[in-house]
XYZ file of C-alpha atoms in Angstrom:
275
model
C 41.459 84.583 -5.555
C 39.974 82.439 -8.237
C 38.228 78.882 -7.949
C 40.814 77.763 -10.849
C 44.266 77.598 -10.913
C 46.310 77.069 -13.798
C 49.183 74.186 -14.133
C 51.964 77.060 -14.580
C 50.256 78.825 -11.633
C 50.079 75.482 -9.338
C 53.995 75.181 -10.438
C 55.038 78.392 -9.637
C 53.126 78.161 -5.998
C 54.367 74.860 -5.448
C 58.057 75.704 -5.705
C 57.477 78.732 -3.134
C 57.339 79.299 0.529
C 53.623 78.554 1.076
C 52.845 75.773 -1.308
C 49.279 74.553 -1.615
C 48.258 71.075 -0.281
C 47.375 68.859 -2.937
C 44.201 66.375 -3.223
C 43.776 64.368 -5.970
C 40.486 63.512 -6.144
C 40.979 60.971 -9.523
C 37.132 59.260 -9.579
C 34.839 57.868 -12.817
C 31.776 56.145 -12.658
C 32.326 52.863 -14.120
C 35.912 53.776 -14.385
C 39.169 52.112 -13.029
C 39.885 52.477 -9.920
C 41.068 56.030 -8.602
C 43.888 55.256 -5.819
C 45.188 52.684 -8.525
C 45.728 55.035 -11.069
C 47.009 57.844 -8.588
C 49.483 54.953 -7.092
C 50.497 54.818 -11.223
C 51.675 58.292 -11.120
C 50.882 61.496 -9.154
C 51.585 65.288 -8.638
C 54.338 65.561 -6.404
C 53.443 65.568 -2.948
C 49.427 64.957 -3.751
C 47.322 63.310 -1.089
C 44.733 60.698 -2.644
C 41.138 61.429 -1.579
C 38.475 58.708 -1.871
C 35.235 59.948 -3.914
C 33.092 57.449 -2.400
C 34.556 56.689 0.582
C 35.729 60.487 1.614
C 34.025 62.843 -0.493
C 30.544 61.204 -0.019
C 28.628 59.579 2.900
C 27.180 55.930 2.551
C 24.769 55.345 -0.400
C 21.267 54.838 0.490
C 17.777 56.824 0.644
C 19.854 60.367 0.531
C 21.050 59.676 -2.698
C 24.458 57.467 -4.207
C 26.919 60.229 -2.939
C 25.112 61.996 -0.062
C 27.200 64.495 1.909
C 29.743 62.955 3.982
C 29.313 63.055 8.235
C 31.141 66.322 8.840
C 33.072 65.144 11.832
C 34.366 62.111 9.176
C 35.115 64.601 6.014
C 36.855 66.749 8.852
C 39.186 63.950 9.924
C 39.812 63.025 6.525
C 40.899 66.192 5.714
C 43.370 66.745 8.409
C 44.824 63.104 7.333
C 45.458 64.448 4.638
C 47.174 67.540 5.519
C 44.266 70.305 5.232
C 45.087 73.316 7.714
C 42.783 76.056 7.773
C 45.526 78.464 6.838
C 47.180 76.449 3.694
C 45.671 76.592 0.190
C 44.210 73.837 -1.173
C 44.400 72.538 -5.033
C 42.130 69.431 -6.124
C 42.842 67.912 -9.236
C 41.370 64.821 -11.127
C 42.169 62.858 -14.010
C 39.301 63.593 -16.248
C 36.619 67.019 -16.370
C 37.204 68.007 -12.665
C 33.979 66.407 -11.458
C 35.441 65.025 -8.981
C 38.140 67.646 -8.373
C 35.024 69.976 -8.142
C 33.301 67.968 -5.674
C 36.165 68.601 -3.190
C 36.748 72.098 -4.116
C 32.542 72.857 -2.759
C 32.724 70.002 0.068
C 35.715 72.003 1.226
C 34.221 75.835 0.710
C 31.166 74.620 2.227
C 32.704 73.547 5.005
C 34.687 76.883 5.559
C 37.818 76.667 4.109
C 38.683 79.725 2.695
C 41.184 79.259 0.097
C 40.457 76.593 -2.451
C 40.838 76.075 -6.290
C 40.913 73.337 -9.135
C 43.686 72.883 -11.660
C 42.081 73.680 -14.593
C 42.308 70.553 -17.225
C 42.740 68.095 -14.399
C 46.187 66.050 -14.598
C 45.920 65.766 -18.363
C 46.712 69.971 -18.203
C 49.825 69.486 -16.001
C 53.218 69.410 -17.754
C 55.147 68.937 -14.419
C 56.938 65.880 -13.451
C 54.591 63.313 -11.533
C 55.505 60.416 -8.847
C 54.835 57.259 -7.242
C 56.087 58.479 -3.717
C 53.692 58.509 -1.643
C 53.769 60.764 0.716
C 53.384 61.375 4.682
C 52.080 64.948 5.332
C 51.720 66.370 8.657
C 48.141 66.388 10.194
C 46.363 69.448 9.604
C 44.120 71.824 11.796
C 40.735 72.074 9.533
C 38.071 72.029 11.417
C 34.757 72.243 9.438
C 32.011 74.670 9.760
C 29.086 73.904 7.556
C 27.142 76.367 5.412
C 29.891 78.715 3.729
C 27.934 78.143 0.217
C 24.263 77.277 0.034
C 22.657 73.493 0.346
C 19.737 72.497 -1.268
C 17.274 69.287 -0.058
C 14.670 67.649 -1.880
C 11.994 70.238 -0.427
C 14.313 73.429 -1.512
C 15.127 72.141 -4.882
C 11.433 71.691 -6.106
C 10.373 75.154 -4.152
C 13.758 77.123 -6.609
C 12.461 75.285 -9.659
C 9.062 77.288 -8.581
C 10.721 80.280 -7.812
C 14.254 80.556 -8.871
C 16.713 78.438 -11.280
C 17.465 75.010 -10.818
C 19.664 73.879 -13.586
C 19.931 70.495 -14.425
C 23.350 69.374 -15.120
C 23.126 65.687 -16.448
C 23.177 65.015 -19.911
C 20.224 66.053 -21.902
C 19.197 62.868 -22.756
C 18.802 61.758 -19.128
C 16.926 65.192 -18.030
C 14.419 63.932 -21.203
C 14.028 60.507 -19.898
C 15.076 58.684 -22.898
C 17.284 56.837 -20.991
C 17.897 56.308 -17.188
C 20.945 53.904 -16.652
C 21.784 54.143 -12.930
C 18.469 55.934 -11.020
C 14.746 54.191 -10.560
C 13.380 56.654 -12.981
C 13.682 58.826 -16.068
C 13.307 62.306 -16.669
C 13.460 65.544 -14.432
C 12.098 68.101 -11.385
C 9.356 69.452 -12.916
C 10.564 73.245 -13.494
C 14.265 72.853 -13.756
C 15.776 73.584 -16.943
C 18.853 71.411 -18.543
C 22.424 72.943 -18.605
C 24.907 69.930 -19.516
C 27.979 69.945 -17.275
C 30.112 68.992 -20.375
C 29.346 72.259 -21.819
C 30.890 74.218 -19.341
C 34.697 73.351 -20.861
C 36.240 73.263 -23.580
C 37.622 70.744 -25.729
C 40.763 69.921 -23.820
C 38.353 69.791 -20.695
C 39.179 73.067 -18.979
C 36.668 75.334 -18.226
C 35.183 77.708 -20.736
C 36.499 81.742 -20.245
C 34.763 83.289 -17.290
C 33.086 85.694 -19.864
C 31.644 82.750 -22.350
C 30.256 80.856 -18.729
C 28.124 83.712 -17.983
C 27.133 84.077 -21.802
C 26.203 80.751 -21.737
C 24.177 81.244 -17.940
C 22.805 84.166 -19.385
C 21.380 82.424 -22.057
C 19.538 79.807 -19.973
C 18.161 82.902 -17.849
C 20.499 83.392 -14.868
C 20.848 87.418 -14.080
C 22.751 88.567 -11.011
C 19.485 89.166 -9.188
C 18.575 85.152 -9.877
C 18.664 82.303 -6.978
C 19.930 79.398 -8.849
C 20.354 75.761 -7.507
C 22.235 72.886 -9.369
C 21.802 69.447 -9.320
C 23.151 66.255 -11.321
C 22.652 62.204 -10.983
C 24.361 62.530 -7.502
C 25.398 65.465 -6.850
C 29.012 65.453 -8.814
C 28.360 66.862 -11.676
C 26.509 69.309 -10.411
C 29.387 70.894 -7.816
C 31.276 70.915 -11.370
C 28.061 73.258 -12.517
C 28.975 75.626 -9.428
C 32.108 75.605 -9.903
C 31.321 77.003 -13.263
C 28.882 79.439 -12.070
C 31.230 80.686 -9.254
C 34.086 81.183 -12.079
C 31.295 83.504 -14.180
C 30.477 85.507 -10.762
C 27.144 83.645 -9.970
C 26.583 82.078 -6.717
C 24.230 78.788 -6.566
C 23.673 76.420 -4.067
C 24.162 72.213 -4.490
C 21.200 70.004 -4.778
C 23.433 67.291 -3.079
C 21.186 64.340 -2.823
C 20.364 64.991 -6.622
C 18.432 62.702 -9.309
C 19.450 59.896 -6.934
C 17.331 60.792 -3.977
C 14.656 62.271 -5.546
C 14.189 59.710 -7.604
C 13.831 57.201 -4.670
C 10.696 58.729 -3.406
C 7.599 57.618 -5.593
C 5.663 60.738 -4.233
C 7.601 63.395 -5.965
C 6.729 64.061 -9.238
C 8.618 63.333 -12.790
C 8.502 65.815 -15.982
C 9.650 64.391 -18.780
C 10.399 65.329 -22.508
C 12.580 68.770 -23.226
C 10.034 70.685 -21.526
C 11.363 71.916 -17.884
C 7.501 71.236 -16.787
């Protein structure tokens, strides 16, 4: 099993006897809205899943798309027709930011059997829909801690100690600009790793072998503890998801730029400099 799944692969499985359940997970910051364009046109039988509202808890001190309360993502998931023994394929409209931020919400959580399509909807040559469908409630019950969490505390001890990758855009890890958060710049330590290199120019992910080139490269080694973390903590489940497709485990810096950045005490590097 891969985290990726191709559109010819998601066709084939979806026309057999134990087709996946289907999320789309269509999100953009400053975009239009996501159920709008999903109720524009859809993957057959694909459940819509609410970034903000499903994928995320309420914005506030632990960042703009803290985890969700587990009992809530659990129910949501069951809505819409997540059983622990079904595959599961998230897909988005754009990068699979989004799409990723299901995929680790959901392995976190326990599910077992979980994957992206690779180029998001703009990949699938399939027909779409505007039926929207009724699936049957699901059994998924969540249990927390399948793949590794990061706080505030952990992220600044692995920029010490480990690899914490920064997975905004360069730019914004420099602190020449800062649109959204309080303040510019970086955790002292981490080094920046752009999610948008991590695919390719029709926005599915690079070959497993040029994603651990390009780790490599920023220092990752199987022997190295690496944590991720973006503006919010989107982004940066893309960044795993990346990492997991080269064979390199890292744990989610959920609360991200957002929450750290809330806290006046913790310190800000700037410049290109992880320090």
């Amino acid at each position: 099993m891969t985290a990726i799944i191709t559109a010819a692969e998601l066709a084939c499985e979806s026309a057999g006897p134990r087709p996946p359940v289907l999320l789309d997970a269509r999100w953009q910051l400053g975009g239009p809205p996501g159920r709008a364009q999903y109720e524009a046109g859809h993957l057959p039988g694909a459940v819509y899943v609410d970034l903000d509202q499903e994928l995320a808890g309420p914005p506030g001190a632990a960042g703009r798309h803290p985890l969700p309360e587990v009992a809530a993502f659990g129910a949501a998931m069951r809505r819409a027709g997540v059983s622990q023994d079904r595959p599961v394929v998230g897909y988005d409209g754009g990068q699979s930011w989004a799409a990723a931020r299901a995929w680790w919400l959901l392995r976190w959580a326990g599910h077992p059997d979980v994957r992206v399509l690779d180029g998001g909807l703009a990949g699938w040559t399939g027909p779409v829909t505007t039926e929207i469908p009724t699936p049957e409630e699901g059994d998924f019950i969540p249990a927390p801690g399948a793949l590794g969490l990061l706080d505030a505390d952990g992220a600044a001890a692995l920029a010490r100690e480990g690899l914490l990758l920064d997975a905004r855009a360069a730019e914004r890890y420099r602190g020449d600009v800062e649109p959204i958060d309080r303040v510019g710049g970086h955790i002292p330590g981490a080094l920046s790793a752009p999610t948008t290199e991590n695919v390719a120019e029709n926005g599915g992910f690079l070959p497993a072998k040029d994603l651990a080139a390009r780790f490599a490269a920023l220092g990752v080694t199987g022997d190295s503890k690496v944590g991720v973390y973006c503006g919010s903590g989107v982004s940066a489940a893309h960044e795993v998801l990346a990492l997991e497709i080269a064979g390199i485990p890292a744990a989610l810096y959920a609360g991200s730029w957002s929450e750290w950045s809330t806290d006046a005490s913790r310190p800000v590097a700037k410049g290109p400099d992880p320090q």
